[in-house]
Amino acid sequence: MHKGFQHAEGTFGVVPATRTAPAARPRATAPVNASRITRPVQQRLVLAVIYAGGLAVLGLWWKDTTAVHNLGDILTNAGRISGLLAAYGFVVLVGLMARLPPLERGVGADRLARWHAMGGRYVITLVTGHVLFITWGYAVTAHQSVTKQAATFLTSYPDMLSATVAFLLLLLIAAISARAARRMLPYEAWYYAHLLTYASIALAFSHQLSTGASFVDNQAARVFWTLMYAVVAGLILWYRFVTPLRMFARHRFTVVGVHEETPGVVSVYIGGRDIDKMRVEPGQFFRWRFLSRELFWGSHPYSLSALPRPDMVRITVKARGHHSGSMAHLRPGTKVIAEGPYGAFTPSLSGRRVLMIAGGVGITPIRAMFAGLPRRMSEGVVLIYRASHPREIVFRRELDQIAADRNATLHYIIGSRARLGYDPLAPEEISAMVPGLHRYEAYVCGPNGMSEAAIESLLALGVKRRHIHHETFDF
Ligand SMILES: Cc1cc2nc3c(=O)[nH]c(=O)nc-3n(C[C@H](O)[C@H](O)[C@H](O)COP(=O)(O)OP(=O)(O)OC[C@H]3O[C@@H](n4cnc5c(N)ncnc54)[C@H](O)[C@@H]3O)c2cc1C
């Protein structure tokens, strides 16, 4: 346990008045931030491992490549390289989403999701290149048309039919994932269609070993490649399926009560056993699957909005769509499967002062951090809470109490920019509220537009990017 964080809260400020919440037990000990290396270093390390794997794949291609003489050879080799890199890319993409705790903590779920989305575009391009170049290259070498060569592949080469189905499936997934199409689909529909990628990867696997020039006569490469796929499949099974069920068996998460904080925003109190044994840091989130008939199918991320107690946690949710909008109707006793804790948006305890900027429901992780910062930091803690209307301020009483307890500075900035007549997050406004900004570590969470404006101002004021931490609620 890290000594830096304050002990967890005995109550969360407002315990649901209408439903019974378990009595406060002895307080949980502090959440942990055990990481010694800073997150940018961890991120670079992960990228270095990914690039090193890419180089090893190129080495595999090089080893089995004889002299390149003509156009057919050039095209075929372009197809081989792109195919090998794409096959490796799939392993990386799936690995990034395997919910591996070191990645989730060290890199952060939002960054992993961004890498996954960006990598996905490269991999689709590589697969398409592979299909085109290989077919064209073989056609040139065999002195026949590309269509005839494609037919030869389908009829005479092992596992090519399943590989073709895999490619078509991938194109479909790519079309569904395109931004315009994604905007039109409910998140859940997009998500489950996206899972077809696993089927596509499985269908394409065997043709790599049975027709890939790097594998046909290389038993060691075949074993290594199969192991690489098997390990990632094992990680997915373990962390995405087995771990949440084990957590459920161990902690028995159950909805205890729901409390309306402000119109459209509710806090859900979730009871459980031995929550203090989990390594939860303030600012982190879980993926929650509520086992009610209508919510069973979706697992959604929500941050803890208070430090956990040994017997209860709290999330606070703004109604935005189907899932978040249903939170207000959750019944006490509903069982919950929780996956986590995830996220790298946690106080780094670097010894620097702390500036937190929250907007709207982005206050949730920041509320937990505000309560969890070590007391010795009292004087160097500033929270700026931005909302367009007084009714959007969540946790006002709790925040005032925490600020008073620890002698921290709390600024509420309420009203639209038009109404205020100025931009309250412009550099000159922030520096007036927080003198000596260069001594601060900044944490920003709120609507994307607000967060971007705040980050730009901080950068303009000379705060280094590595001292600015940002959580987005949109993956
Ligand atoms: C790390 C993180 C922490 C969050 N913490 C909170 C919080 O404390 N309080 C709060 O009110 N909201 C939080 N959110 C946002 C919350 O997850 C979404 O508002 C909610 O999932 C929307 O689902 P919906 O069905 O209500 O709306 P939809 O209309 O289906 O979705 C609206 C948008 O929410 C995002 N979203 C939806 N489902 C998921 C999902 N399963 N995984 C990732 N993104 C999804 C997508 O960008 C989508 O476009 C958090 C999001 C993230 C990524």
Short mmCIF file of C-alpha atoms and ligand atoms in Angstrom, two decimals:
data_model
loop_
_atom_site.label_atom_id
_atom_site.label_comp_id
_atom_site.label_asym_id
_atom_site.label_seq_id
_atom_site.Cartn_x
_atom_site.Cartn_y
_atom_site.Cartn_z
CA MET A 1 0.00 0.00 0.00
CA HIS A 2 1.24 3.45 -0.86
CA LYS A 3 1.47 5.76 2.08
CA GLY A 4 0.88 8.82 -0.05
CA PHE A 5 -2.88 8.59 -0.40
CA GLN A 6 -5.33 9.55 2.25
CA HIS A 7 -7.36 6.72 3.74
CA ALA A 8 -10.51 5.84 1.87
CA GLU A 9 -13.72 7.58 2.74
CA GLY A 10 -15.89 6.13 5.49
CA THR A 11 -18.94 7.52 3.75
CA PHE A 12 -19.17 9.11 0.33
CA GLY A 13 -20.64 12.35 1.59
CA VAL A 14 -24.19 11.54 0.64
CA VAL A 15 -25.26 7.93 1.14
CA PRO A 16 -28.58 7.15 -0.56
CA ALA A 17 -31.29 8.39 1.73
CA THR A 18 -34.07 6.21 0.43
CA ARG A 19 -32.31 2.86 0.47
CA THR A 20 -30.25 1.21 3.16
CA ALA A 21 -26.52 1.36 2.64
CA PRO A 22 -24.23 -0.86 4.69
CA ALA A 23 -22.88 0.81 7.80
CA ALA A 24 -19.41 2.25 7.46
CA ARG A 25 -16.81 -0.32 8.43
CA PRO A 26 -13.22 0.31 9.39
CA ARG A 27 -11.67 2.39 6.69
CA ALA A 28 -9.91 0.89 3.74
CA THR A 29 -6.26 1.57 3.42
CA ALA A 30 -4.91 3.79 0.73
CA PRO A 31 -5.08 3.03 -2.97
CA VAL A 32 -1.78 2.35 -4.59
CA ASN A 33 0.36 3.92 -7.21
CA ALA A 34 3.26 1.52 -7.22
CA SER A 35 4.71 2.49 -10.57
CA ARG A 36 8.30 3.62 -10.39
CA ILE A 37 8.75 4.50 -14.03
CA THR A 38 6.75 7.38 -15.43
CA ARG A 39 3.95 6.70 -17.90
CA PRO A 40 5.58 8.25 -20.97
CA VAL A 41 8.47 5.84 -20.38
CA GLN A 42 6.06 2.90 -20.12
CA GLN A 43 4.32 4.01 -23.29
CA ARG A 44 7.61 4.28 -25.16
CA LEU A 45 8.63 0.86 -23.85
CA VAL A 46 5.45 -0.73 -25.19
CA LEU A 47 5.93 0.97 -28.56
CA ALA A 48 9.57 -0.17 -28.64
CA VAL A 49 8.49 -3.79 -28.05
CA ILE A 50 5.89 -3.51 -30.84
CA TYR A 51 8.43 -2.06 -33.29
CA ALA A 52 11.03 -4.66 -32.31
CA GLY A 53 8.47 -7.38 -33.12
CA GLY A 54 7.88 -5.71 -36.49
CA LEU A 55 11.62 -5.80 -37.20
CA ALA A 56 11.78 -9.48 -36.24
CA VAL A 57 8.97 -10.15 -38.72
CA LEU A 58 10.93 -8.37 -41.45
CA GLY A 59 13.91 -10.55 -40.47
CA LEU A 60 11.75 -13.63 -40.99
CA TRP A 61 10.86 -12.42 -44.48
CA TRP A 62 14.49 -11.58 -45.29
CA LYS A 63 15.74 -14.99 -44.17
CA ASP A 64 13.53 -16.84 -46.64
CA THR A 65 13.88 -14.48 -49.55
CA THR A 66 16.09 -15.51 -52.41
CA ALA A 67 17.22 -13.08 -55.10
CA VAL A 68 14.54 -10.81 -56.56
CA HIS A 69 14.84 -10.85 -60.37
CA ASN A 70 11.77 -9.46 -62.02
CA LEU A 71 8.45 -7.68 -61.59
CA GLY A 72 6.73 -10.88 -60.49
CA ASP A 73 9.29 -11.35 -57.68
CA ILE A 74 9.01 -7.72 -56.58
CA LEU A 75 5.22 -7.85 -56.39
CA THR A 76 5.17 -11.23 -54.67
CA ASN A 77 7.65 -10.06 -52.07
CA ALA A 78 5.67 -6.87 -51.48
CA GLY A 79 2.69 -9.17 -50.89
CA ARG A 80 4.70 -11.38 -48.52
CA ILE A 81 5.99 -8.46 -46.45
CA SER A 82 2.58 -6.86 -46.18
CA GLY A 83 0.97 -10.21 -45.31
CA LEU A 84 3.51 -10.99 -42.57
CA LEU A 85 3.27 -7.49 -41.11
CA ALA A 86 -0.54 -7.62 -41.21
CA ALA A 87 -0.60 -11.01 -39.47
CA TYR A 88 1.72 -9.64 -36.79
CA GLY A 89 -0.36 -6.45 -36.65
CA PHE A 90 -3.46 -8.47 -35.76
CA VAL A 91 -1.66 -9.97 -32.80
CA VAL A 92 -0.64 -6.50 -31.63
CA LEU A 93 -4.13 -5.04 -32.13
CA VAL A 94 -5.79 -7.84 -30.20
CA GLY A 95 -3.07 -7.76 -27.53
CA LEU A 96 -3.67 -4.05 -26.97
CA MET A 97 -7.34 -4.79 -26.26
CA ALA A 98 -6.69 -7.84 -24.05
CA ARG A 99 -7.15 -5.68 -20.93
CA LEU A 100 -3.71 -6.63 -19.67
CA PRO A 101 -3.36 -4.87 -16.32
CA PRO A 102 0.19 -3.54 -16.96
CA LEU A 103 -0.95 -2.01 -20.25
CA GLU A 104 -4.18 -0.61 -18.81
CA ARG A 105 -2.30 0.96 -15.93
CA GLY A 106 0.91 1.91 -17.69
CA VAL A 107 -0.45 3.18 -21.00
CA GLY A 108 -4.09 3.92 -20.21
CA ALA A 109 -7.25 2.55 -21.79
CA ASP A 110 -7.96 5.64 -23.91
CA ARG A 111 -4.45 5.66 -25.44
CA LEU A 112 -4.64 1.90 -26.04
CA ALA A 113 -7.97 2.42 -27.80
CA ARG A 114 -6.40 5.17 -29.94
CA TRP A 115 -3.41 2.98 -30.84
CA HIS A 116 -5.81 0.13 -31.63
CA ALA A 117 -7.93 2.33 -33.92
CA MET A 118 -4.88 3.79 -35.68
CA GLY A 119 -3.18 0.38 -35.96
CA GLY A 120 -6.42 -1.07 -37.31
CA ARG A 121 -6.26 1.30 -40.29
CA TYR A 122 -2.64 0.28 -41.03
CA VAL A 123 -3.46 -3.42 -40.75
CA ILE A 124 -6.46 -3.18 -43.10
CA THR A 125 -4.22 -1.37 -45.60
CA LEU A 126 -1.53 -4.05 -45.25
CA VAL A 127 -4.03 -6.91 -45.69
CA THR A 128 -5.48 -5.26 -48.79
CA GLY A 129 -1.94 -4.70 -50.13
CA HIS A 130 -1.11 -8.33 -49.39
CA VAL A 131 -4.11 -9.66 -51.32
CA LEU A 132 -3.49 -7.38 -54.32
CA PHE A 133 0.30 -7.77 -54.53
CA ILE A 134 0.36 -11.54 -54.03
CA THR A 135 -2.33 -12.12 -56.65
CA TRP A 136 -0.71 -9.73 -59.11
CA GLY A 137 2.80 -11.07 -58.47
CA TYR A 138 1.77 -14.70 -58.97
CA ALA A 139 -0.21 -13.70 -62.09
CA VAL A 140 2.85 -11.98 -63.60
CA THR A 141 5.10 -14.96 -62.79
CA ALA A 142 2.58 -17.45 -64.21
CA HIS A 143 1.87 -15.26 -67.27
CA GLN A 144 -1.85 -15.25 -66.67
CA SER A 145 -4.50 -12.67 -65.83
CA VAL A 146 -5.10 -11.51 -62.25
CA THR A 147 -8.65 -12.92 -62.24
CA LYS A 148 -7.42 -16.33 -63.44
CA GLN A 149 -4.76 -16.27 -60.72
CA ALA A 150 -7.39 -15.40 -58.10
CA ALA A 151 -9.46 -18.38 -59.27
CA THR A 152 -6.38 -20.64 -59.11
CA PHE A 153 -5.75 -19.53 -55.52
CA LEU A 154 -9.33 -20.32 -54.54
CA THR A 155 -9.49 -23.71 -56.21
CA SER A 156 -5.94 -25.11 -55.88
CA TYR A 157 -4.31 -23.63 -52.78
CA PRO A 158 -5.03 -24.93 -49.28
CA ASP A 159 -7.04 -22.76 -46.86
CA MET A 160 -7.46 -19.95 -49.39
CA LEU A 161 -11.24 -20.09 -49.32
CA SER A 162 -11.39 -19.42 -45.58
CA ALA A 163 -8.73 -16.72 -45.98
CA THR A 164 -10.87 -15.04 -48.64
CA VAL A 165 -13.93 -15.13 -46.36
CA ALA A 166 -11.71 -13.62 -43.62
CA PHE A 167 -10.67 -10.80 -45.96
CA LEU A 168 -14.26 -10.02 -46.96
CA LEU A 169 -15.30 -10.03 -43.30
CA LEU A 170 -12.49 -7.62 -42.54
CA LEU A 171 -13.60 -5.24 -45.28
CA LEU A 172 -17.10 -5.33 -43.79
CA ILE A 173 -15.74 -4.53 -40.32
CA ALA A 174 -13.65 -1.70 -41.76
CA ALA A 175 -16.75 -0.24 -43.41
CA ILE A 176 -18.71 -0.49 -40.14
CA SER A 177 -15.86 1.14 -38.23
CA ALA A 178 -15.56 4.09 -40.60
CA ARG A 179 -16.40 7.23 -38.67
CA ALA A 180 -19.55 8.09 -40.61
CA ALA A 181 -21.02 4.59 -40.28
CA ARG A 182 -20.05 4.40 -36.61
CA ARG A 183 -21.91 7.59 -35.84
CA MET A 184 -25.09 6.10 -37.23
CA LEU A 185 -24.85 2.84 -35.27
CA PRO A 186 -25.57 2.37 -31.56
CA TYR A 187 -22.28 1.71 -29.72
CA GLU A 188 -23.32 -1.86 -28.83
CA ALA A 189 -24.15 -2.76 -32.47
CA TRP A 190 -20.79 -1.42 -33.59
CA TYR A 191 -19.01 -3.21 -30.76
CA TYR A 192 -20.49 -6.65 -31.44
CA ALA A 193 -19.93 -6.32 -35.19
CA HIS A 194 -16.35 -5.35 -34.42
CA LEU A 195 -15.90 -8.62 -32.51
CA LEU A 196 -16.22 -10.42 -35.86
CA THR A 197 -12.55 -9.52 -36.24
CA TYR A 198 -11.78 -12.53 -34.04
CA ALA A 199 -13.59 -14.78 -36.51
CA SER A 200 -11.69 -13.16 -39.36
CA ILE A 201 -8.34 -13.73 -37.64
CA ALA A 202 -9.20 -17.37 -36.91
CA LEU A 203 -10.29 -17.98 -40.52
CA ALA A 204 -7.10 -16.46 -41.93
CA PHE A 205 -4.69 -18.22 -39.61
CA SER A 206 -4.27 -21.59 -41.30
CA HIS A 207 -3.46 -20.19 -44.77
CA GLN A 208 -0.46 -18.41 -43.26
CA LEU A 209 1.12 -21.70 -42.22
CA SER A 210 0.07 -23.79 -45.20
CA THR A 211 0.98 -21.29 -47.96
CA GLY A 212 3.26 -18.68 -46.38
CA ALA A 213 6.78 -19.00 -47.81
CA SER A 214 8.27 -18.16 -44.41
CA PHE A 215 6.50 -21.08 -42.75
CA VAL A 216 6.08 -23.91 -45.23
CA ASP A 217 9.61 -25.28 -44.74
CA ASN A 218 10.39 -23.71 -41.39
CA GLN A 219 9.10 -25.75 -38.48
CA ALA A 220 10.56 -23.40 -35.85
CA ALA A 221 8.85 -20.37 -37.41
CA ARG A 222 5.56 -22.28 -37.55
CA VAL A 223 5.79 -23.23 -33.88
CA PHE A 224 6.74 -19.69 -32.83
CA TRP A 225 3.97 -18.10 -34.91
CA THR A 226 1.35 -20.49 -33.54
CA LEU A 227 2.54 -19.87 -30.00
CA MET A 228 2.33 -16.10 -30.51
CA TYR A 229 -1.31 -16.40 -31.61
CA ALA A 230 -2.10 -18.90 -28.83
CA VAL A 231 -0.64 -16.65 -26.13
CA VAL A 232 -2.69 -13.65 -27.24
CA ALA A 233 -5.83 -15.81 -27.47
CA GLY A 234 -5.11 -17.07 -23.95
CA LEU A 235 -4.67 -13.52 -22.65
CA ILE A 236 -7.97 -12.45 -24.18
CA LEU A 237 -9.78 -15.42 -22.67
CA TRP A 238 -8.19 -14.90 -19.30
CA TYR A 239 -8.51 -11.15 -18.87
CA ARG A 240 -11.75 -10.51 -20.72
CA PHE A 241 -13.76 -13.54 -19.65
CA VAL A 242 -12.27 -15.48 -16.74
CA THR A 243 -11.01 -12.53 -14.68
CA PRO A 244 -14.36 -10.66 -14.52
CA LEU A 245 -16.10 -13.89 -13.45
CA ARG A 246 -13.47 -14.56 -10.80
CA MET A 247 -13.84 -10.98 -9.59
CA PHE A 248 -17.58 -11.45 -9.37
CA ALA A 249 -17.17 -14.67 -7.37
CA ARG A 250 -14.74 -12.94 -5.04
CA HIS A 251 -16.34 -9.53 -4.53
CA ARG A 252 -20.04 -10.23 -5.19
CA PHE A 253 -20.82 -6.75 -6.52
CA THR A 254 -24.48 -5.85 -6.04
CA VAL A 255 -26.36 -2.59 -6.48
CA VAL A 256 -27.18 -1.14 -3.08
CA GLY A 257 -28.91 2.08 -4.03
CA VAL A 258 -29.30 4.85 -6.56
CA HIS A 259 -29.28 8.52 -5.67
CA GLU A 260 -30.10 11.45 -7.93
CA GLU A 261 -27.32 14.04 -7.72
CA THR A 262 -28.65 16.57 -10.23
CA PRO A 263 -31.25 16.26 -13.00
CA GLY A 264 -29.99 13.53 -15.34
CA VAL A 265 -27.07 12.51 -13.11
CA VAL A 266 -27.29 9.64 -10.64
CA SER A 267 -24.89 7.98 -8.27
CA VAL A 268 -25.03 4.20 -8.12
CA TYR A 269 -23.81 2.62 -4.89
CA ILE A 270 -22.42 -0.85 -5.44
CA GLY A 271 -21.77 -3.07 -2.46
CA GLY A 272 -19.23 -5.87 -2.42
CA ARG A 273 -16.80 -7.88 -0.36
CA ASP A 274 -13.10 -7.23 0.21
CA ILE A 275 -12.98 -4.23 -2.08
CA ASP A 276 -9.97 -2.97 -0.14
CA LYS A 277 -8.01 -5.97 -1.48
CA MET A 278 -8.26 -4.59 -5.01
CA ARG A 279 -5.55 -2.23 -6.11
CA VAL A 280 -7.74 0.75 -6.92
CA GLU A 281 -6.33 4.23 -7.39
CA PRO A 282 -8.42 7.38 -7.35
CA GLY A 283 -9.19 8.42 -10.92
CA GLN A 284 -9.53 4.87 -12.21
CA PHE A 285 -12.57 3.29 -13.79
CA PHE A 286 -14.19 -0.13 -14.13
CA ARG A 287 -16.23 -1.61 -16.93
CA TRP A 288 -19.60 -2.44 -15.42
CA ARG A 289 -22.04 -5.07 -16.63
CA PHE A 290 -25.31 -4.87 -14.74
CA LEU A 291 -27.08 -8.22 -14.78
CA SER A 292 -30.55 -6.90 -15.44
CA ARG A 293 -32.56 -8.02 -18.45
CA GLU A 294 -32.00 -4.83 -20.45
CA LEU A 295 -28.39 -4.06 -19.49
CA PHE A 296 -26.88 -7.55 -19.49
CA TRP A 297 -25.44 -7.18 -23.00
CA GLY A 298 -23.37 -4.08 -22.47
CA SER A 299 -20.29 -3.49 -20.36
CA HIS A 300 -19.69 0.26 -19.98
CA PRO A 301 -16.84 2.24 -18.46
CA TYR A 302 -17.61 4.50 -15.48
CA SER A 303 -15.05 6.02 -13.11
CA LEU A 304 -15.28 5.67 -9.36
CA SER A 305 -16.58 8.99 -8.05
CA ALA A 306 -15.31 8.44 -4.51
CA LEU A 307 -12.55 6.49 -2.87
CA PRO A 308 -13.68 2.89 -2.38
CA ARG A 309 -14.76 1.59 0.99
CA PRO A 310 -14.03 -2.05 1.88
CA ASP A 311 -17.71 -2.82 1.34
CA MET A 312 -18.90 -0.34 -1.25
CA VAL A 313 -17.95 1.79 -4.26
CA ARG A 314 -19.76 4.57 -6.00
CA ILE A 315 -20.06 5.56 -9.63
CA THR A 316 -21.84 8.66 -10.88
CA VAL A 317 -23.40 8.64 -14.30
CA LYS A 318 -24.86 11.24 -16.61
CA ALA A 319 -27.72 9.99 -18.82
CA ARG A 320 -26.40 10.12 -22.35
CA GLY A 321 -27.83 7.12 -24.17
CA HIS A 322 -29.47 3.78 -23.47
CA HIS A 323 -27.03 2.39 -20.90
CA SER A 324 -26.26 5.54 -18.93
CA GLY A 325 -29.93 6.55 -19.09
CA SER A 326 -30.98 3.24 -17.53
CA MET A 327 -28.83 3.72 -14.44
CA ALA A 328 -31.58 5.69 -12.68
CA HIS A 329 -33.85 2.64 -12.86
CA LEU A 330 -31.41 0.09 -11.45
CA ARG A 331 -32.94 -1.93 -8.64
CA PRO A 332 -31.12 -2.70 -5.40
CA GLY A 333 -30.00 -6.31 -5.48
CA THR A 334 -29.01 -6.23 -9.17
CA LYS A 335 -25.79 -8.21 -9.54
CA VAL A 336 -22.88 -6.54 -11.28
CA ILE A 337 -19.86 -7.93 -13.10
CA ALA A 338 -17.04 -5.42 -12.85
CA GLU A 339 -13.83 -5.46 -14.85
CA GLY A 340 -10.96 -3.39 -13.60
CA PRO A 341 -9.60 -1.25 -12.15
CA TYR A 342 -8.37 0.34 -15.36
CA GLY A 343 -6.88 3.63 -16.38
CA ALA A 344 -3.75 5.68 -15.99
CA PHE A 345 -5.52 8.91 -15.02
CA THR A 346 -4.27 8.80 -11.45
CA PRO A 347 -2.23 11.22 -9.37
CA SER A 348 1.45 10.71 -10.07
CA LEU A 349 2.54 11.92 -6.62
CA SER A 350 5.63 13.44 -8.15
CA GLY A 351 5.82 15.95 -5.32
CA ARG A 352 4.49 18.71 -7.56
CA ARG A 353 1.41 20.76 -6.76
CA VAL A 354 -1.86 19.57 -8.25
CA LEU A 355 -4.23 21.46 -10.52
CA MET A 356 -7.46 19.69 -11.49
CA ILE A 357 -9.80 21.03 -14.17
CA ALA A 358 -13.18 19.32 -14.47
CA GLY A 359 -16.14 19.97 -16.72
CA GLY A 360 -19.65 18.58 -16.21
CA VAL A 361 -19.69 14.89 -15.30
CA GLY A 362 -15.91 14.82 -15.88
CA ILE A 363 -15.80 15.66 -12.19
CA THR A 364 -16.24 11.95 -11.29
CA PRO A 365 -12.62 10.75 -11.38
CA ILE A 366 -11.44 14.15 -10.18
CA ARG A 367 -13.79 14.02 -7.17
CA ALA A 368 -12.13 10.75 -6.13
CA MET A 369 -8.65 12.20 -6.68
CA PHE A 370 -9.52 15.36 -4.77
CA ALA A 371 -10.45 13.26 -1.74
CA GLY A 372 -7.50 10.93 -2.14
CA LEU A 373 -4.55 13.31 -2.42
CA PRO A 374 -2.21 13.21 0.56
CA ARG A 375 -3.06 15.74 3.25
CA ARG A 376 0.47 17.09 3.27
CA MET A 377 -0.28 18.53 -0.17
CA SER A 378 -3.16 20.68 1.12
CA GLU A 379 -1.80 24.02 0.06
CA GLY A 380 -0.83 23.05 -3.42
CA VAL A 381 -4.18 21.64 -4.55
CA VAL A 382 -6.45 23.65 -6.83
CA LEU A 383 -9.70 22.42 -8.40
CA ILE A 384 -11.42 24.38 -11.16
CA TYR A 385 -14.90 23.05 -11.87
CA ARG A 386 -16.54 24.32 -15.04
CA ALA A 387 -20.28 24.02 -15.78
CA SER A 388 -22.67 25.94 -17.99
CA HIS A 389 -25.43 26.03 -15.39
CA PRO A 390 -25.58 25.81 -11.56
CA ARG A 391 -27.73 22.66 -11.79
CA GLU A 392 -24.89 20.90 -13.64
CA ILE A 393 -22.61 21.11 -10.62
CA VAL A 394 -22.42 17.62 -9.15
CA PHE A 395 -21.15 16.96 -5.59
CA ARG A 396 -21.14 20.63 -4.57
CA ARG A 397 -21.51 19.84 -0.85
CA GLU A 398 -18.89 17.10 -0.95
CA LEU A 399 -16.41 19.22 -2.86
CA ASP A 400 -16.86 22.16 -0.49
CA GLN A 401 -16.32 19.83 2.44
CA ILE A 402 -13.19 18.24 1.00
CA ALA A 403 -11.79 21.66 0.07
CA ALA A 404 -12.48 22.99 3.59
CA ASP A 405 -11.01 19.88 5.25
CA ARG A 406 -7.76 20.09 3.35
CA ASN A 407 -7.56 23.82 2.86
CA ALA A 408 -7.54 23.37 -0.91
CA THR A 409 -8.60 26.03 -3.41
CA LEU A 410 -11.86 25.39 -5.25
CA HIS A 411 -13.14 27.57 -8.11
CA TYR A 412 -16.60 27.03 -9.58
CA ILE A 413 -16.93 28.71 -12.96
CA ILE A 414 -20.54 28.63 -13.99
CA GLY A 415 -22.12 29.95 -17.16
CA SER A 416 -21.55 29.74 -20.87
CA ARG A 417 -18.73 31.79 -22.38
CA ALA A 418 -21.32 34.02 -24.07
CA ARG A 419 -23.06 34.70 -20.77
CA LEU A 420 -19.81 35.23 -18.87
CA GLY A 421 -18.49 37.52 -21.58
CA TYR A 422 -15.02 35.96 -21.43
CA ASP A 423 -13.32 32.60 -21.78
CA PRO A 424 -12.70 31.37 -18.24
CA LEU A 425 -10.16 28.80 -19.42
CA ALA A 426 -8.11 31.27 -21.47
CA PRO A 427 -4.44 31.35 -20.45
CA GLU A 428 -4.68 34.69 -18.61
CA GLU A 429 -7.69 33.48 -16.58
CA ILE A 430 -6.03 30.22 -15.57
CA SER A 431 -2.79 31.94 -14.61
CA ALA A 432 -4.74 34.47 -12.53
CA MET A 433 -6.42 31.61 -10.62
CA VAL A 434 -3.27 29.49 -10.34
CA PRO A 435 -0.09 31.51 -9.96
CA GLY A 436 3.17 29.62 -10.42
CA LEU A 437 1.69 27.09 -12.83
CA HIS A 438 5.09 25.66 -13.73
CA ARG A 439 5.10 23.96 -10.30
CA TYR A 440 1.87 22.06 -11.01
CA GLU A 441 0.90 18.67 -12.35
CA ALA A 442 -2.41 19.19 -14.21
CA TYR A 443 -5.34 16.75 -14.51
CA VAL A 444 -8.11 17.54 -16.99
CA CYS A 445 -11.41 15.70 -17.47
CA GLY A 446 -14.50 17.04 -19.17
CA PRO A 447 -16.20 17.42 -22.54
CA ASN A 448 -13.69 17.17 -25.38
CA GLY A 449 -13.98 20.84 -26.41
CA MET A 450 -13.43 22.07 -22.87
CA SER A 451 -10.53 19.69 -22.27
CA GLU A 452 -8.81 20.72 -25.49
CA ALA A 453 -9.20 24.42 -24.64
CA ALA A 454 -7.84 23.88 -21.12
CA ILE A 455 -4.88 21.84 -22.37
CA GLU A 456 -4.04 24.43 -25.03
CA SER A 457 -4.06 27.17 -22.38
CA LEU A 458 -1.83 25.15 -20.07
CA LEU A 459 0.63 24.51 -22.90
CA ALA A 460 0.54 28.20 -23.84
CA LEU A 461 1.37 29.01 -20.21
CA GLY A 462 4.47 26.85 -20.41
CA VAL A 463 3.23 23.71 -18.61
CA LYS A 464 5.10 20.79 -20.17
CA ARG A 465 2.97 18.18 -21.93
CA ARG A 466 4.33 15.47 -19.64
CA HIS A 467 2.82 17.32 -16.67
CA ILE A 468 -0.65 17.39 -18.24
CA HIS A 469 -2.89 14.33 -17.75
CA HIS A 470 -6.16 13.95 -19.55
CA GLU A 471 -9.04 11.49 -19.36
CA THR A 472 -11.56 11.32 -22.15
CA PHE A 473 -14.98 9.72 -21.76
CA ASP A 474 -15.10 8.93 -25.50
CA PHE A 475 -13.06 5.98 -26.77
C1 LIG B 1 -12.62 5.78 -19.13
C2 LIG B 1 -14.06 6.26 -19.13
C3 LIG B 1 -14.63 6.64 -17.93
C4 LIG B 1 -15.96 7.11 -17.92
N1 LIG B 1 -16.50 7.51 -16.74
C5 LIG B 1 -17.76 8.02 -16.74
C6 LIG B 1 -18.35 8.48 -15.53
O1 LIG B 1 -17.76 8.41 -14.46
N2 LIG B 1 -19.60 9.00 -15.60
C7 LIG B 1 -20.30 9.09 -16.79
O2 LIG B 1 -21.42 9.57 -16.80
N3 LIG B 1 -19.75 8.65 -17.95
C8 LIG B 1 -18.52 8.12 -17.95
N4 LIG B 1 -17.98 7.67 -19.13
C9 LIG B 1 -18.78 7.76 -20.36
C10 LIG B 1 -19.74 6.57 -20.42
O3 LIG B 1 -19.03 5.36 -20.53
C11 LIG B 1 -20.63 6.73 -21.65
O4 LIG B 1 -21.34 7.93 -21.55
C12 LIG B 1 -21.62 5.60 -21.72
O5 LIG B 1 -20.96 4.37 -21.91
C13 LIG B 1 -22.56 5.88 -22.87
O6 LIG B 1 -23.31 4.72 -23.18
P1 LIG B 1 -24.83 4.88 -23.57
O7 LIG B 1 -25.38 3.57 -24.00
O8 LIG B 1 -25.54 5.56 -22.48
O9 LIG B 1 -24.78 5.91 -24.79
P2 LIG B 1 -24.44 5.66 -26.32
O10 LIG B 1 -25.25 6.64 -27.09
O11 LIG B 1 -24.50 4.21 -26.70
O12 LIG B 1 -22.90 6.07 -26.38
C14 LIG B 1 -22.48 7.41 -26.38
C15 LIG B 1 -20.96 7.41 -26.56
O13 LIG B 1 -20.36 6.84 -25.38
C16 LIG B 1 -19.22 6.05 -25.74
N5 LIG B 1 -19.47 4.67 -25.29
C17 LIG B 1 -20.66 4.03 -25.28
N6 LIG B 1 -20.52 2.79 -24.80
C18 LIG B 1 -19.21 2.63 -24.52
C19 LIG B 1 -18.43 1.55 -24.03
N7 LIG B 1 -18.98 0.37 -23.71
N8 LIG B 1 -17.10 1.73 -23.91
C20 LIG B 1 -16.53 2.89 -24.25
N9 LIG B 1 -17.20 3.97 -24.70
C21 LIG B 1 -18.52 3.84 -24.85
C22 LIG B 1 -19.06 6.12 -27.23
O14 LIG B 1 -18.15 7.15 -27.54
C23 LIG B 1 -20.43 6.52 -27.70
O15 LIG B 1 -20.37 7.22 -28.91
C24 LIG B 1 -16.68 7.18 -19.14
C25 LIG B 1 -16.10 6.76 -20.33
C26 LIG B 1 -14.81 6.31 -20.33
C27 LIG B 1 -14.20 5.88 -21.63
#
